[in-house]
Amino acid sequence: MNFPSPEFDAVVAAVCHGAASDAETATLYALIAANPAARDEYLWQVELHARLASLDIVPIATTVAPAAPRLEQGRRTRRWLAPVLAITVAAVLLVVAFGAWFQTLQPTKPATVAHFGEVQDARWVAADLEHKAGEAIRAGQRLELSSGQVRIEFGSGASALLQGPAILEVQSANAGLLVLGRVTVMAATPASKGFTMRTRTARVVDRGTEFTAEASADGLSWFGVLSGEIEVHRDGIKAPQRLGKGEMLSLEAGRQQVMVRVERGDETAAFRFPTIEPPSNRDYADARQGKASLRVAQGTLKANNKLGLGGSGPAEVLLDGRGQSAPDAPAESVFFQNEMPGRLLLDLGKAVTVTKINTYTWHQNSTNLDNRLRALQNYTLYGFAGDTAPPTDGELEREGWVTVARVNTDEFFRVVERLDRPAQQACSITAAAGKLGRYRYLLWDVQPSRYPDFKQRNNSFYGEFDVYAQP
């Protein structure tokens, strides 16, 4: 409907006579709510219709009637003026009420809760998008970054650096949901304390710090603290997991809510870590218990050189209840041939409820101190509950193995230079529910690693595997 137009006048007249349809009424009210000139015209026409309806209309005579007394004229004026005023007031109230109702039907724009800061080589999934520095970000807006990086300045003062490929939903001035990719958050202002970053498997609450969060497509998420402290909250678990500077944690998807904690040691034979206990001779799989056995299921351990040195110790070294006595102790370590992956199979003797698994590495080359490549832990852990272990080659999950956890400590420590890698490392695998699962067999699928300037891939010096379980 246009204004002004004969159609507008006709619909107003129909409304005044109660003959307008619902569609005509809604269209008219939408127009007068948005157009002040149309609203004024509507009110004038309503008042005019009200006056005409209230007047005493008589046939036009050929002679002029004598003038009514002044008092009678006043009465007649009051007689038609009162209903006109009443109808006019009612019409105004109707328009005001409709305007309020109409506004509730209009989609309100979400509040601005953040804005773009630095935008560097950003390429977005949607071809028609190109966000710029300073551009507003509204609550609920989803950012799908294909490559490059962007900084998001939240209203609370928190700052998040998003690195593509990544998907982040900005939920409020102090919260976000990381669907995919990696983000580094700095929350140093008083207003940003309590900043919350969610993933599909956890919720992280900042306590005045800088931390990194990452989420993968299969639900795995991990968190690392660069400074300060964070709390990691998991569904169904009342007590949060606290992490301090230098500590990392990953969470697998699934009901068990498997948690991987990685820490650096004091680089002594005591194997002291912030929260992870040192190698133990009291765990269920320790050789002294006489319940478990470990063997190489695939691959070949590194052999000694021509001088009878430099080779791996036997697989049983991993169950002797202690770590290495020195940072470069091949015979006290278990490691595979260069370039070769390998698999280690642990038989617990019977199916038991496994509650925790710790693995330890220690390596720093005796002549090249920045060579700590063999300290890296890089493996996938599988479990199986049956009395007979399924095949240990090929695709393990197809053979019946269950993935328990994935570990790559270089990703946790964000290793770029050689000295970024701790020479002594511990990894502790636990579950939110208190148990990882019921297994008889555990299988470590161990992968070699390399520096860009190394000619070959090396395998890590594992010193101890501890498995805590309940019969």
mmCIF file of C-alpha atoms in Angstrom, residues 3 315 435:
data_model
loop_
_atom_site.group_PDB
_atom_site.id
_atom_site.type_symbol
_atom_site.label_atom_id
_atom_site.label_comp_id
_atom_site.label_asym_id
_atom_site.label_seq_id
_atom_site.Cartn_x
_atom_site.Cartn_y
_atom_site.Cartn_z
ATOM 1 C CA PHE A 3 0.669 6.772 0.752
ATOM 2 C CA ALA A 315 60.335 -53.638 26.263
ATOM 3 C CA LYS A 435 37.565 -44.843 34.993
#
